[in-house]
Every structure is written in C-alpha cells, then in structure tokens.
Coordinates of C-alpha atoms and ligand atoms in Angstrom, one line a residue:
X1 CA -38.4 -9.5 -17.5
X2 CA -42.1 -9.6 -18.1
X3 CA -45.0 -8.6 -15.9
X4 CA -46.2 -12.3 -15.5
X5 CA -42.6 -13.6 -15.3
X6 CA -42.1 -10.8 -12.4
X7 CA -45.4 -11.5 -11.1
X8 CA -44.3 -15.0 -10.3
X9 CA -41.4 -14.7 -9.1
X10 CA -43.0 -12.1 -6.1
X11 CA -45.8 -14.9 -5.8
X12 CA -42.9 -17.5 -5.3
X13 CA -41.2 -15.8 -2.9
X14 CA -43.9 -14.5 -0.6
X15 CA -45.3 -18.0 0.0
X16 CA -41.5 -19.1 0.9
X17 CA -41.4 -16.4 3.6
X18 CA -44.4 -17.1 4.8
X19 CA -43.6 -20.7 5.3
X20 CA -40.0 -19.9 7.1
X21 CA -40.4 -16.6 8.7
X22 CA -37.5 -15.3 10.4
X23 CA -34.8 -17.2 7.9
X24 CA -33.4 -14.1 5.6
X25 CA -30.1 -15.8 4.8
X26 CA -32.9 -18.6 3.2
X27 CA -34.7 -16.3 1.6
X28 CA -31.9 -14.3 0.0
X29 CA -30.5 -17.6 -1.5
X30 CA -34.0 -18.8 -3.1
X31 CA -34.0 -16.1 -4.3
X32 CA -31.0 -15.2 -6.1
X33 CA -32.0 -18.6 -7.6
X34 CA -35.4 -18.3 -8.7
X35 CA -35.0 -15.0 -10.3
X36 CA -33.2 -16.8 -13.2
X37 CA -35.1 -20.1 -12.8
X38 CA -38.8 -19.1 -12.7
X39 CA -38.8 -17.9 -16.7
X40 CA -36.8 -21.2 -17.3
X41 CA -39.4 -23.0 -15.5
X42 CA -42.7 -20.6 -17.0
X43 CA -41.4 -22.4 -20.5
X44 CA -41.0 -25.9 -19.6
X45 CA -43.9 -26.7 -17.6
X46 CA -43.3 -30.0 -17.1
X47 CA -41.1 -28.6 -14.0
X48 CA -44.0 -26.3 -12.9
X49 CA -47.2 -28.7 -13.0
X50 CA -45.0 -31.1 -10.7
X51 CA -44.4 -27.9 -8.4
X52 CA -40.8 -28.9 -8.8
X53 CA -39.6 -25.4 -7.1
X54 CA -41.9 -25.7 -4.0
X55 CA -40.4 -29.5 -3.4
X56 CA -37.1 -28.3 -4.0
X57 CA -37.2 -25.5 -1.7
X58 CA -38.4 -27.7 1.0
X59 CA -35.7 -29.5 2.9
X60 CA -36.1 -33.4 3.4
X61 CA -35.5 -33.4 7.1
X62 CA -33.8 -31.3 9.7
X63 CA -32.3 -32.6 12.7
X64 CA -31.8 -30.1 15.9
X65 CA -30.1 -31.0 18.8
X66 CA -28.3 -30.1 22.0
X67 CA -24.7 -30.6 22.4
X68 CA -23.4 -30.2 26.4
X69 CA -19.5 -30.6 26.7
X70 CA -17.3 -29.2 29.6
X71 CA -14.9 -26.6 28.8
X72 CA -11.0 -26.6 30.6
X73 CA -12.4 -25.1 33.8
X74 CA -15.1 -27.5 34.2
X75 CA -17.8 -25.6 33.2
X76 CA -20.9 -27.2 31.6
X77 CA -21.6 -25.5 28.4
X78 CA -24.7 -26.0 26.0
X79 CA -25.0 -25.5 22.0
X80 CA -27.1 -26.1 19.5
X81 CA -26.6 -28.1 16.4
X82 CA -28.3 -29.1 13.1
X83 CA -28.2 -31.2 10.2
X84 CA -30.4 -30.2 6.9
X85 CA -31.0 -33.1 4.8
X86 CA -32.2 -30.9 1.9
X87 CA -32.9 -33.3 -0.9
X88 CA -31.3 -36.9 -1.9
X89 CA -32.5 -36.8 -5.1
X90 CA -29.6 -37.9 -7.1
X91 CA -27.3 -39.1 -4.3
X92 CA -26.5 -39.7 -0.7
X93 CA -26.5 -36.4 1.4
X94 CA -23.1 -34.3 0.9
X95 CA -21.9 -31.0 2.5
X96 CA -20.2 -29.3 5.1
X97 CA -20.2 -28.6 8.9
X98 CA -19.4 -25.2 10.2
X99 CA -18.4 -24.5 13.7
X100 CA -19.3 -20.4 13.9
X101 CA -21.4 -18.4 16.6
X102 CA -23.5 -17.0 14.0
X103 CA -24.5 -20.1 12.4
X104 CA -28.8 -20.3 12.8
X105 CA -31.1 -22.9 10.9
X106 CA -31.5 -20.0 8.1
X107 CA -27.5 -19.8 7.5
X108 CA -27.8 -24.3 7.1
X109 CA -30.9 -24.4 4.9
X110 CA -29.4 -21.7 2.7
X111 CA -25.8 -23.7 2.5
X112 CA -28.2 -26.7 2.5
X113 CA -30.2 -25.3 -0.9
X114 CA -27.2 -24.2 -2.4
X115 CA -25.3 -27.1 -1.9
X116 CA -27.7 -29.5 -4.2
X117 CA -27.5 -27.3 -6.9
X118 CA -24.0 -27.2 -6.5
X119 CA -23.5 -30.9 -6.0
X120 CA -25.5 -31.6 -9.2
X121 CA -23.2 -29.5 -11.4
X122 CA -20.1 -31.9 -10.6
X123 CA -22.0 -34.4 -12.1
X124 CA -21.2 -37.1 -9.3
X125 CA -24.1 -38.6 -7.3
X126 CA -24.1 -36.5 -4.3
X127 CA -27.6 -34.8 -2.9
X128 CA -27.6 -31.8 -1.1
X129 CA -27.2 -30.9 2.9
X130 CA -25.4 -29.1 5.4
X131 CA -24.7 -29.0 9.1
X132 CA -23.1 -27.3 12.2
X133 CA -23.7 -25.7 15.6
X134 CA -23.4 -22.1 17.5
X135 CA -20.3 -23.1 18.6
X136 CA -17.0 -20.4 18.4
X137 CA -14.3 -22.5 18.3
X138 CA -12.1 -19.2 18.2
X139 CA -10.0 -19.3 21.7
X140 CA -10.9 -22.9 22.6
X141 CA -8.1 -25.3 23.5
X142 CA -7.6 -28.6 21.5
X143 CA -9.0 -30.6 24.4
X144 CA -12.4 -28.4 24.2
X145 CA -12.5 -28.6 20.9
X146 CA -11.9 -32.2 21.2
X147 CA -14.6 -32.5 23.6
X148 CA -17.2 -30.8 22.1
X149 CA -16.5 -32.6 18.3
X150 CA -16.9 -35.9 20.2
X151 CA -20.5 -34.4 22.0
X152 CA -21.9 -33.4 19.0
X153 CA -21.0 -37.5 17.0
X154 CA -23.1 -38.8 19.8
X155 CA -26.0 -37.5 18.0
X156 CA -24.8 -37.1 14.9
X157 CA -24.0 -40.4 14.4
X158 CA -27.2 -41.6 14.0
X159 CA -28.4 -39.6 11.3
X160 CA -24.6 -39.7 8.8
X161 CA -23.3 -43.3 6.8
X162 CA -21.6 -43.9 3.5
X163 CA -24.8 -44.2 1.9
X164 CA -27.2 -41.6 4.0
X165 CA -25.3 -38.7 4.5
X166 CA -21.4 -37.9 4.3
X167 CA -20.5 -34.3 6.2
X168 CA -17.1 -32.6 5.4
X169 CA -15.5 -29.2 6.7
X170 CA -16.6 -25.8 6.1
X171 CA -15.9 -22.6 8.4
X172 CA -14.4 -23.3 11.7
X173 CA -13.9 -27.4 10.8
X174 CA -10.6 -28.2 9.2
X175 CA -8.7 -31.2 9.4
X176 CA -8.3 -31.3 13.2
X177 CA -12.1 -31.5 13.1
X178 CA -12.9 -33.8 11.3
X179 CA -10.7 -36.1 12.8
X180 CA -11.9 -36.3 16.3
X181 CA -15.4 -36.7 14.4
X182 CA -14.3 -39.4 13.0
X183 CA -12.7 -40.7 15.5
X184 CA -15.7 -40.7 17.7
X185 CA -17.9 -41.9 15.2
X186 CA -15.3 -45.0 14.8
X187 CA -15.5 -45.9 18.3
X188 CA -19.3 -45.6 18.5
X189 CA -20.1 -47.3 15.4
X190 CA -17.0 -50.1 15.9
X191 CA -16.8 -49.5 11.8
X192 CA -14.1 -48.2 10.0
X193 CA -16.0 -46.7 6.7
X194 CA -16.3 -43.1 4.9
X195 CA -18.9 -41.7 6.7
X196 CA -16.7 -38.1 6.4
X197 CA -14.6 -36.6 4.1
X198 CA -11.6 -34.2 4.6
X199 CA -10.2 -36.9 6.5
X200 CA -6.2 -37.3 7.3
X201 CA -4.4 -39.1 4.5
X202 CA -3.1 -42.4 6.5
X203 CA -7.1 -42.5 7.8
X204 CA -8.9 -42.3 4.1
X205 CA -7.9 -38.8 3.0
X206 CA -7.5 -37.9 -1.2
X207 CA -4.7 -36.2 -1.8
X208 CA -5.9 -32.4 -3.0
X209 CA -8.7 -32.3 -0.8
X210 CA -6.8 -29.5 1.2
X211 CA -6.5 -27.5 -1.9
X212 CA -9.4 -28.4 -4.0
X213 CA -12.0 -25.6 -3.1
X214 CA -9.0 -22.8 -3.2
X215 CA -7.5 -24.6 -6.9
X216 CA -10.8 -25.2 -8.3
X217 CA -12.0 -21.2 -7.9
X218 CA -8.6 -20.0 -9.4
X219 CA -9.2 -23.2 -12.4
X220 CA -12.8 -21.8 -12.9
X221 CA -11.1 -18.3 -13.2
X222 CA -8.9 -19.5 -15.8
X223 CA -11.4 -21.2 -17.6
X224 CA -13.9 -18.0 -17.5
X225 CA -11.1 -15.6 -19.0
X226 CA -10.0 -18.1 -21.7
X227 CA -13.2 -18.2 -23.0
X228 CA -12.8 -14.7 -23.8
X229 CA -9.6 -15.1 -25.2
X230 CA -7.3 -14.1 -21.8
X231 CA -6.1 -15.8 -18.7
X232 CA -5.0 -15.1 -15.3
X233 CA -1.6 -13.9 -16.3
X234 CA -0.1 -10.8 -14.9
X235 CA -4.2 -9.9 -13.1
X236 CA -4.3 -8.2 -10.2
X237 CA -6.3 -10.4 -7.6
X238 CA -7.8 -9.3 -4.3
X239 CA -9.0 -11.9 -2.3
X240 CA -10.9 -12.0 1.0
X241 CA -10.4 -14.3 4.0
X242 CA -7.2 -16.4 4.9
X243 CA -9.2 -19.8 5.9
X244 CA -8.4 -22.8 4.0
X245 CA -10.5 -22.0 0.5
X246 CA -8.7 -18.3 0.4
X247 CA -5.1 -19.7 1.2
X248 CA -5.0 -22.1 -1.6
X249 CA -6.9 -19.7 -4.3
X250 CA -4.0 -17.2 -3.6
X251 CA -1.9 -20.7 -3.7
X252 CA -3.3 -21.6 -7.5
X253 CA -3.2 -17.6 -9.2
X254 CA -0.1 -17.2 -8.4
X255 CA 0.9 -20.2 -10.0
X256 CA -1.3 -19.3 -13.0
X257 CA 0.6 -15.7 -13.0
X258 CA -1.8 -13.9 -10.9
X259 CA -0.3 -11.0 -8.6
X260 CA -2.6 -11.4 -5.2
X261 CA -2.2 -8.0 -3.4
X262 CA -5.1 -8.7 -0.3
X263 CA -6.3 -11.5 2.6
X264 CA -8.2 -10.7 5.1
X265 CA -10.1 -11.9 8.2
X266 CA -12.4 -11.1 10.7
X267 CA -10.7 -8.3 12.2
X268 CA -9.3 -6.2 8.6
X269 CA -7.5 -6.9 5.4
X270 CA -3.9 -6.6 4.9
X271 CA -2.8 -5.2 1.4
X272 CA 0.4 -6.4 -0.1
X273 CA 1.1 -3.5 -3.1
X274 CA 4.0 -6.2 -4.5
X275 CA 1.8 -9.0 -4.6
X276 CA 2.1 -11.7 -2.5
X277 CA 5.1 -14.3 -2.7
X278 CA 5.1 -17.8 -1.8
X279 CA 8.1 -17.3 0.9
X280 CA 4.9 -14.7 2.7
X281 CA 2.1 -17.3 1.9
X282 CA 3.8 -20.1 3.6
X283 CA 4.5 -17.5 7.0
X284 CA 0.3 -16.8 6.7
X285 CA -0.4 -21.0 6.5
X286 CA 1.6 -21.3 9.3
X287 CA 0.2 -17.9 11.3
X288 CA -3.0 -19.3 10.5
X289 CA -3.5 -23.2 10.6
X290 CA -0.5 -23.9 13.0
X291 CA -0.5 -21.1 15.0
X292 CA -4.0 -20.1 14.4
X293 CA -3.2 -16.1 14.4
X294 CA -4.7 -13.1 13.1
X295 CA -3.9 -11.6 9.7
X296 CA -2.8 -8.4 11.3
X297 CA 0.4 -10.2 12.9
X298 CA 1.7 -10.5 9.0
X299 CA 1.7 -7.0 8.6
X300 CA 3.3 -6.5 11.5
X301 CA 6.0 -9.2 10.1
X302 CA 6.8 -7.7 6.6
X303 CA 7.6 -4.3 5.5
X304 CA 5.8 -2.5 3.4
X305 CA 2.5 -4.7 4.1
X306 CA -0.5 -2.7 5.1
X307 CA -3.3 -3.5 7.7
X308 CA -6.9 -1.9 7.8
X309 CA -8.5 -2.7 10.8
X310 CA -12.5 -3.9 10.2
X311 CA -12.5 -2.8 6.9
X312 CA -13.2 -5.2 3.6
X313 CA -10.6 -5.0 0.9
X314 CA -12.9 -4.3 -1.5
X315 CA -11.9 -0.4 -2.5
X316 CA -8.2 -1.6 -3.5
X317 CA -8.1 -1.6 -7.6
X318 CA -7.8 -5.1 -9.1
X319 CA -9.3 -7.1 -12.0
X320 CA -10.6 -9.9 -10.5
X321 CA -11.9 -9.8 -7.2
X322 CA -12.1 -12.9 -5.4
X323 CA -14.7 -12.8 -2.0
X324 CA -13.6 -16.3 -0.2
X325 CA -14.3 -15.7 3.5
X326 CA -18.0 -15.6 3.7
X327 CA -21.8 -14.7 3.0
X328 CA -22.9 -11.2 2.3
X329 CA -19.6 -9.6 2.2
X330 CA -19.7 -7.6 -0.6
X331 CA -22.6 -5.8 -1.0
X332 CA -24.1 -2.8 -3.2
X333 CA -21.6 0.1 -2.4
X334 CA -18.7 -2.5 -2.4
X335 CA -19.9 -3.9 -5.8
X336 CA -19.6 -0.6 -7.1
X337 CA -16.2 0.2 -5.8
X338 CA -15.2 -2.9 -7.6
X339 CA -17.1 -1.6 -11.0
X340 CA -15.3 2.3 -10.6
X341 CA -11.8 0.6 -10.0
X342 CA -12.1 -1.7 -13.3
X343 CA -12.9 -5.4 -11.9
X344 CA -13.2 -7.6 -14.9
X345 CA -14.2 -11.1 -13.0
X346 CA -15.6 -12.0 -9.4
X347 CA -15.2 -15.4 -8.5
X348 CA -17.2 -16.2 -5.5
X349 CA -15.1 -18.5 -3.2
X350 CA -17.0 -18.3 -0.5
X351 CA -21.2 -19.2 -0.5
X352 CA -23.4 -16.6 -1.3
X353 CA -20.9 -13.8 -0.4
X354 CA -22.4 -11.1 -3.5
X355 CA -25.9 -10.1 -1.8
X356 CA -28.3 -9.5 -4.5
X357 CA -28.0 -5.9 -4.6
X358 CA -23.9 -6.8 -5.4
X359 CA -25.2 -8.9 -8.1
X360 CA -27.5 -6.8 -10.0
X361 CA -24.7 -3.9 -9.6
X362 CA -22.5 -6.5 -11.7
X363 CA -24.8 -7.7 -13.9
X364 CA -25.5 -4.3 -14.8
X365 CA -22.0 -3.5 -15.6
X366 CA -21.7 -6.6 -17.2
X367 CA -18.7 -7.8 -14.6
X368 CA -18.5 -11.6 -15.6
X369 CA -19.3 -13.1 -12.3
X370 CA -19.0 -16.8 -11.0
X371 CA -21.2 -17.8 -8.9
X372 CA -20.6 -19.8 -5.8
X373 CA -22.3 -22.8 -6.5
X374 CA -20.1 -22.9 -9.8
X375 CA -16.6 -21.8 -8.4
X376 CA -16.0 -23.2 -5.1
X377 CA -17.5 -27.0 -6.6
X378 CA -13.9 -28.3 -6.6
X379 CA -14.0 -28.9 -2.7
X380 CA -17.5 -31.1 -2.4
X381 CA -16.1 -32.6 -5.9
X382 CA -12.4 -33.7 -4.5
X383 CA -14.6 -34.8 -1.4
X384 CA -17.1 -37.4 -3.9
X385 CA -13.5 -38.6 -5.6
X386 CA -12.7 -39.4 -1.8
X387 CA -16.0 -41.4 -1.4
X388 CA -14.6 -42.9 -4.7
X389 CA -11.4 -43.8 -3.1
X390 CA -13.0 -45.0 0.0
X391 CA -15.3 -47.2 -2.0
X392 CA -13.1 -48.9 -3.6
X393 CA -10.0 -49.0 -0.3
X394 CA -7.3 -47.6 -2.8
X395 CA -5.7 -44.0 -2.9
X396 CA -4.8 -42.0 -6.1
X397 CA -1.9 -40.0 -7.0
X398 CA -1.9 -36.2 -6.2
X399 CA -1.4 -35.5 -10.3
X400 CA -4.9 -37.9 -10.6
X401 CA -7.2 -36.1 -8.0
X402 CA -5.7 -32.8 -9.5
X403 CA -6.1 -33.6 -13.3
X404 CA -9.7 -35.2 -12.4
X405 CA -10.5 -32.2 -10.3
X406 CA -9.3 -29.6 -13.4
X407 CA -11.6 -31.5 -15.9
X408 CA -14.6 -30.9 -13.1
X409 CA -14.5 -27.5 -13.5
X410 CA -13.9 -27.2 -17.3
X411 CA -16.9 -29.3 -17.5
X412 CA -19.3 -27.2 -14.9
X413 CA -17.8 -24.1 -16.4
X414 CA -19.2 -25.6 -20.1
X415 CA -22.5 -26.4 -18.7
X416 CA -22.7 -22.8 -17.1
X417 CA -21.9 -21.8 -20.6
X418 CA -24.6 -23.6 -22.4
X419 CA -27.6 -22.9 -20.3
X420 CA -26.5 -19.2 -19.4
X421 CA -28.3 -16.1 -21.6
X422 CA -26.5 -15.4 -24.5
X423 CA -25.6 -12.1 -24.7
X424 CA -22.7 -10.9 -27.4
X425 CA -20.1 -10.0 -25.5
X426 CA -20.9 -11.2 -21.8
X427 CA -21.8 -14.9 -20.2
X428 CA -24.1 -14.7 -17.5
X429 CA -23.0 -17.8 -15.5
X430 CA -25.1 -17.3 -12.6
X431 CA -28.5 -18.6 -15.0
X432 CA -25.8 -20.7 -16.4
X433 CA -25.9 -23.0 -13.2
X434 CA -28.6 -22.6 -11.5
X435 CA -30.7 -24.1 -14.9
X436 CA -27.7 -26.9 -15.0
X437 CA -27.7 -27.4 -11.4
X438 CA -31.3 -27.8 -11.5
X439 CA -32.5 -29.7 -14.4
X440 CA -30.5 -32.8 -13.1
X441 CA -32.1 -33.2 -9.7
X442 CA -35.8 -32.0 -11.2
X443 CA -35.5 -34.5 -13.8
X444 CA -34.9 -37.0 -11.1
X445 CA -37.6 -35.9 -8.9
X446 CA -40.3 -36.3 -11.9
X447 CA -38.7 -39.5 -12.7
X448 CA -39.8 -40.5 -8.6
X449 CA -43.1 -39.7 -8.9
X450 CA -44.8 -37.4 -6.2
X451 CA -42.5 -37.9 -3.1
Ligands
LIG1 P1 -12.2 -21.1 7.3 O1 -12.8 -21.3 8.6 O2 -11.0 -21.9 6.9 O3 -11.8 -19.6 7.0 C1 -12.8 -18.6 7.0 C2 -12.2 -17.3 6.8 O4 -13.2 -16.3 6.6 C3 -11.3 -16.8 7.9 O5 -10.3 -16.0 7.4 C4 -12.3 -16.0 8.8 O6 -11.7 -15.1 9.6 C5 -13.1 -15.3 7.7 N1 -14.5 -15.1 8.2 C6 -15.4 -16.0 8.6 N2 -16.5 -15.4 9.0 C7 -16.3 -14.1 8.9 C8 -17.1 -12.9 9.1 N3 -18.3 -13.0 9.6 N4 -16.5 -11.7 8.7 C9 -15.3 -11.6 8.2 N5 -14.5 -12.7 8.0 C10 -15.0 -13.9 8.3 O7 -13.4 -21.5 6.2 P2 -13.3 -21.9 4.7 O8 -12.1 -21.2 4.1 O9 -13.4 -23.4 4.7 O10 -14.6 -21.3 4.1 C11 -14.8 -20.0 3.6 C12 -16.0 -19.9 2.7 O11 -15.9 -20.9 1.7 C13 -17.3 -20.2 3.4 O12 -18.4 -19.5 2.9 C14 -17.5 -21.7 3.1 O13 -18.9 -22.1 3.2 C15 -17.0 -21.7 1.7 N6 -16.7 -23.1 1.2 C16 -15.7 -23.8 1.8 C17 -15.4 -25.1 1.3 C18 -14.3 -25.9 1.9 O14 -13.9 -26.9 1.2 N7 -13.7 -25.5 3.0 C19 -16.1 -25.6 0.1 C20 -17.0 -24.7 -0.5 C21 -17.3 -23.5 0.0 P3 -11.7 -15.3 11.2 O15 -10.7 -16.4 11.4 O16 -11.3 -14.0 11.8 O17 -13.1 -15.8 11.6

C-alpha cells in the first residue's frame, strides 16, 4: 500500500471517530471496509469528488426509544431499543433485530453498514438497516417475551412497512419472535401485509428461510473450494455457535461430505472427534430451539463428546473453520492457531466475527477467507424472495427458494471473484465484496444527485 493510499485511509478514519466517539464495534467495521475500498476509490474519483464514503458511512436515521413491559412478577422493567436506517439507496430498508444485553447503538450501526453492502451483493433491491434492544431474552418466559415483543411494535410500528423498512431475525429473535411482532403489528395497523420476514409458513413464511443463512455459508464454501479445483468432501469443519445460522451450516456440510467435529455457545464448545451425525444434530435442534438448553447438556448426552467450559473451539485442527455465533470471536492468537493447525478456508457465518488483527493473520498466510457480508447473504436473500412471495400472495416450492437461493451465492461468489485482487494462487474475497457491494449503491447515490 502506498504512503498516500495509507495516508488516506488514517485521514478517513480519524474523522469517523471523531464524529461517533465511543462506537468501536462501528469503527472496526468501517474499517475493515475502507482498507480495501479507499485505493478502489483513490482511482475512480468519480466516487471520491461526490464524498461517496463519508455519505455512506453516515446512517440515514436512527430511531431510539424506550420499551417498559412487566415481567411474570409484575415488575416494571425498562429497555432501550433502536432502529438504524442506514441507507435506502437501492431498496426499502432490510435487516435484522437482535434481542442481546450487549447490543449498543455501535453493535446496530456496524450490522447496519454491513448490511447494505451485503444487501447489494444479492442483487435484489433491499437498502441497508438493522435494529434491536438491551434486552436478554435468556431465562424469560414466553409470556415476557411475548410482552415485551408486543412493547417494542408499539413504536416500532411507525417507523417499518413493505415499502419503508422490512426487519427479520438475528441473535435472540427466531421464529417465536417474529411472530408476536407481527402479530402486534397486525392488530395495530388492522393490515395484513409483509412488513417482516422470517415469518411462520401458514402467516407469509418462504420455505428455506429457516435454513438459508446456515445453507448459503456451507454453498459459498462449496463454491470457494471449487474454484480451486476441491470441494467440501471428506473437510474437517469446526464451527462455532449452535443458534439458528450454525445449526443449519453443520446441517448443509454434512450433506456436502463435510465431517463437523465442534458447536458451541456462550458458555464452551463441545468437540465431537467422529464428526457429527444427523441422529446428534437433530437432539442439539431440539436441546436448543425446543428446549432452549445449553450445549454442555449434549455432552453430557453422548459418549465420547467433549465439553470445554468458556473456551472457543478454535485450537481443534480442521480445514475450514466456520465462526457462526458472533462478532469478534476469533481474534489474532486464535487466527494463528487456525494457520499452525492447517485451516484452508474461514467462512464467516456470523457478522464481523474475524477482528482485523484475525484478518490480516489470514491474509498473511493466504487462508482464503469469506467474508461475512459474502457468506451469510443467503438469509437477508431468502428473506427479499419472501418479500417476493408476499408481493405477489403466492408461495414457492422448497426445491425453488433452494435452487434460487444456490444461484445467489454462485453469483455473489462470482462478483467477489471479479473485483477481488488477483493474486496467482489466492482470491482475496474480502476486496472482492466490499468493491461489488459498493459500486451498486454508489452508483445509485451519484445517479440521486447530492442527498
Ligand atoms: P442465534 O441467537 O440463533 O444463535 C447465536 C449463537 O451464538 C448461540 O449459540 C449463542 O450462544 C452464541 N452467542 C451469541 N452471543 C455470544 C457471545 N457473546 N459469546 C459466545 N457465544 C455467543 O443467532 P443467529 O444464529 O441467528 O446469529 C448468529 C450470527 O449470525 C450473528 O452474528 C448474526 O448477526 C449472524 N447472522 C444471522 C442471520 C440469520 O438469518 N439469523 C443472517 C445473517 C447473519 P448463547 O445461546 O449461549 O447466547
């Protein structure tokens, strides 16, 4: 990288922070992106007269706002929640709520930036935005949770619409979720219309939309190894989490010929030596969506299964490593375990997990690495076919969401391709999409004028 290029890039960044002190989870995403954007943008200066980057990096609107429910004891309790509406540029609003006590307004404007490059790269209209509240859903009974999903559409309400801005899940908001959202947002609004998506299939669900974040990773995976000539057969896999994106990656390898020997959640990872088999995969669904238990109590269930309490599962050898439960969780040290145990691939199911010290460690080694906004596209994609669906009040078939959603990430993996750095042996997809992600949306914000 060159002086001036460098020199830019620090210039960039120290203005950002300046403007939004106190948001490193912000910062760190900007500027995983600009690192690889600024030369793009130093040679085509149409992008930088317009100050493309500083608009982009400025969300359109952020809406804060209390949500008081009463928990089971009749206690009055008080959270805060948010909705970014990061940029519209090239479609309504689109992206997830997450229901997590660490979520802050840096954790939604980073999932919020991310999120329109992301949504750009599955080439349907959808802009960028995200959402949620402090709220720990963990130990809450249905009826609180009920309560408090029903709080926070009072507000919500307002701000969401078919056309506007169209939330989904994310951590902590599954399908139980979503549906007393919707529910609320139903009786409020007296209008039945797609205003959500992850919805329940007899109330305007798609078929897939469960397993379209976990498929998609393990179809992007696939598609990065047969590009160089190999595939998912017989690779050892270890993923993290056991949430809905991790359950139905470990679903999709194994069905591509993957062996997946790790999960894991908040409290440790189990490792499964043998690989995991669908007769354990369907117990750890049920432990976790029915009965909503910790990984632990499947190694506890199955011989020969091993738990490590707060630990990642990041030192156990494998070739492709799979991070799917959320940000920052692999970082320098842990990228370098991966590199000294012979990783060939990371596929980032979760957003942002690789901090940037992970992801020069890989670059470095030249570990083919897809990023988030690349790999985990299937979901918000399966989520714009059920706009689609909604739209036009008919349902497709489960092999048509999953054939459309295959040829989604073929084709963001071949724009990755094309704009990444060639190098002879090694595709860095990471400049791949963020110059695809970005080139749509900029080209639609010069076409605007100066808004
Ligand atoms: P879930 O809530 O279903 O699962 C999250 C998993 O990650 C759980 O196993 C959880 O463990 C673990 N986890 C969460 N926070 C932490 C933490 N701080 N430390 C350790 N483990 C943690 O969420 P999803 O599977 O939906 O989401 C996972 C990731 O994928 C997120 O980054 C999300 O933004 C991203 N994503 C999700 C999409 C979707 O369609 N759902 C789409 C695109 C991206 P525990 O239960 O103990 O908290």
């Amino acid at each position: 990288m060159s002086d001036a290029t460098s020199h830019e890039i620090d210039h960039f960044m120290k203005g950002l922070m300046k403007r939004n002190p106190g948001e490193p989870e912000f910062h760190q995403a900007v500027h995983e992106v600009v690192e690889t954007l600024i030369p793009f943008i130093l040679s085509n200066r149409v992008y930088k007269d317009a100050q493309i980057l500083e608009r982009m990096t400025e969300p359109d609107r952020v809406v804060i706002f209390r949500v008081c429910w009463e928990d089971d004891s009749g206690n009055i309790r008080t959270n805060r929640a948010w909705r970014v509406q990061f940029n519209n540029s090239i479609g309504p609003y689109k992206g997830g709520i997450r229901f997590h006590p660490n979520v802050t307004l840096s954790v939604l404007k980073f999932l919020g930036f991310e999120q329109t490059f992301k949504n750009s790269l599955t080439g349907l209209p959808m802009g960028g935005g995200k959402g949620g509240s402090n709220f720990n859903p963990k130990g809450k009974s249905d009826r609180e949770i009920m309560r408090f999903c029903q709080s926070l559409m009072i507000e919500l309400h307002r701000h969401i619409g078919e056309d506007t801005d169209v939330p989904a899940g994310d951590i902590g908001v599954g399908s139980r979720e979503i549906s007393y959202m919707f529910g609320q947002y139903k009786r409020l609004e007296n209008r039945f219309s797609g205003i959500l998506t992850g919805k329940g299939l007899s109330f305007g669900g798609s078929l897939v939309r469960t397993e379209a974040t976990g498929y998609g990773c393990a179809y992007f995976c696939e598609n990065m190894l047969n590009h160089i000539e190999d595939s998912l057969v017989d690779k050892i896999c270890s993923i993290s989490g056991s949430g809905n994106v991790a359950l139905y990656a470990v679903e999709k390898a194994i069905e591509l010929g993957a062996k997946v020997v790790t999960l894991s959640d908040s409290d440790g990872f189990v490792h499964v030596p043998n690989g995991i088999n669908l007769e354990m995969l369907a117990f750890i669904k049920e432990l976790k969506t029915v009965r909503r238990g910790r990984i632990h109590e499947f190694a506890n269930h199955y011989k020969g299964v091993d738990f490590y309490a707060g630990k990642r599962p990041w030192n156990v050898p494998c070739d492709i490593a799979f991070p799917c439960a959320t940000q920052n969780e692999i970082n320098r040290a842990d990228s370098q375990e991966l590199i000294n145990n012979g990783v060939k691939a990371v596929v980032e199911g979760a957003n942002m997990p690789t901090n940037l010290d992970g992801i020069h460690e890989f670059r470095h080694a030249k570990v083919i690495l897809a990023p988030a906004k690349a790999a985990n596209a299937g979901g918000v994609a399966v989520s714009g076919l059920e706009q689609s669906q909604n739209a036009l009040r008919l349902s497709w078939s489960r092999e048509e969401v999953d054939q459309r959603l295959k040829s989604i990430m073929l084709e963001i993996h071949s724009k990755c391709v094309q704009h990444s750095h060639k190098y002879e042996d090694y595709t860095d997809y990471i400049t791949g999409a963020n110059i695809a992600g970005f080139t749509k949306v900029a080209d639609a914000m010069l076409a605007y004028g100066i808004v």
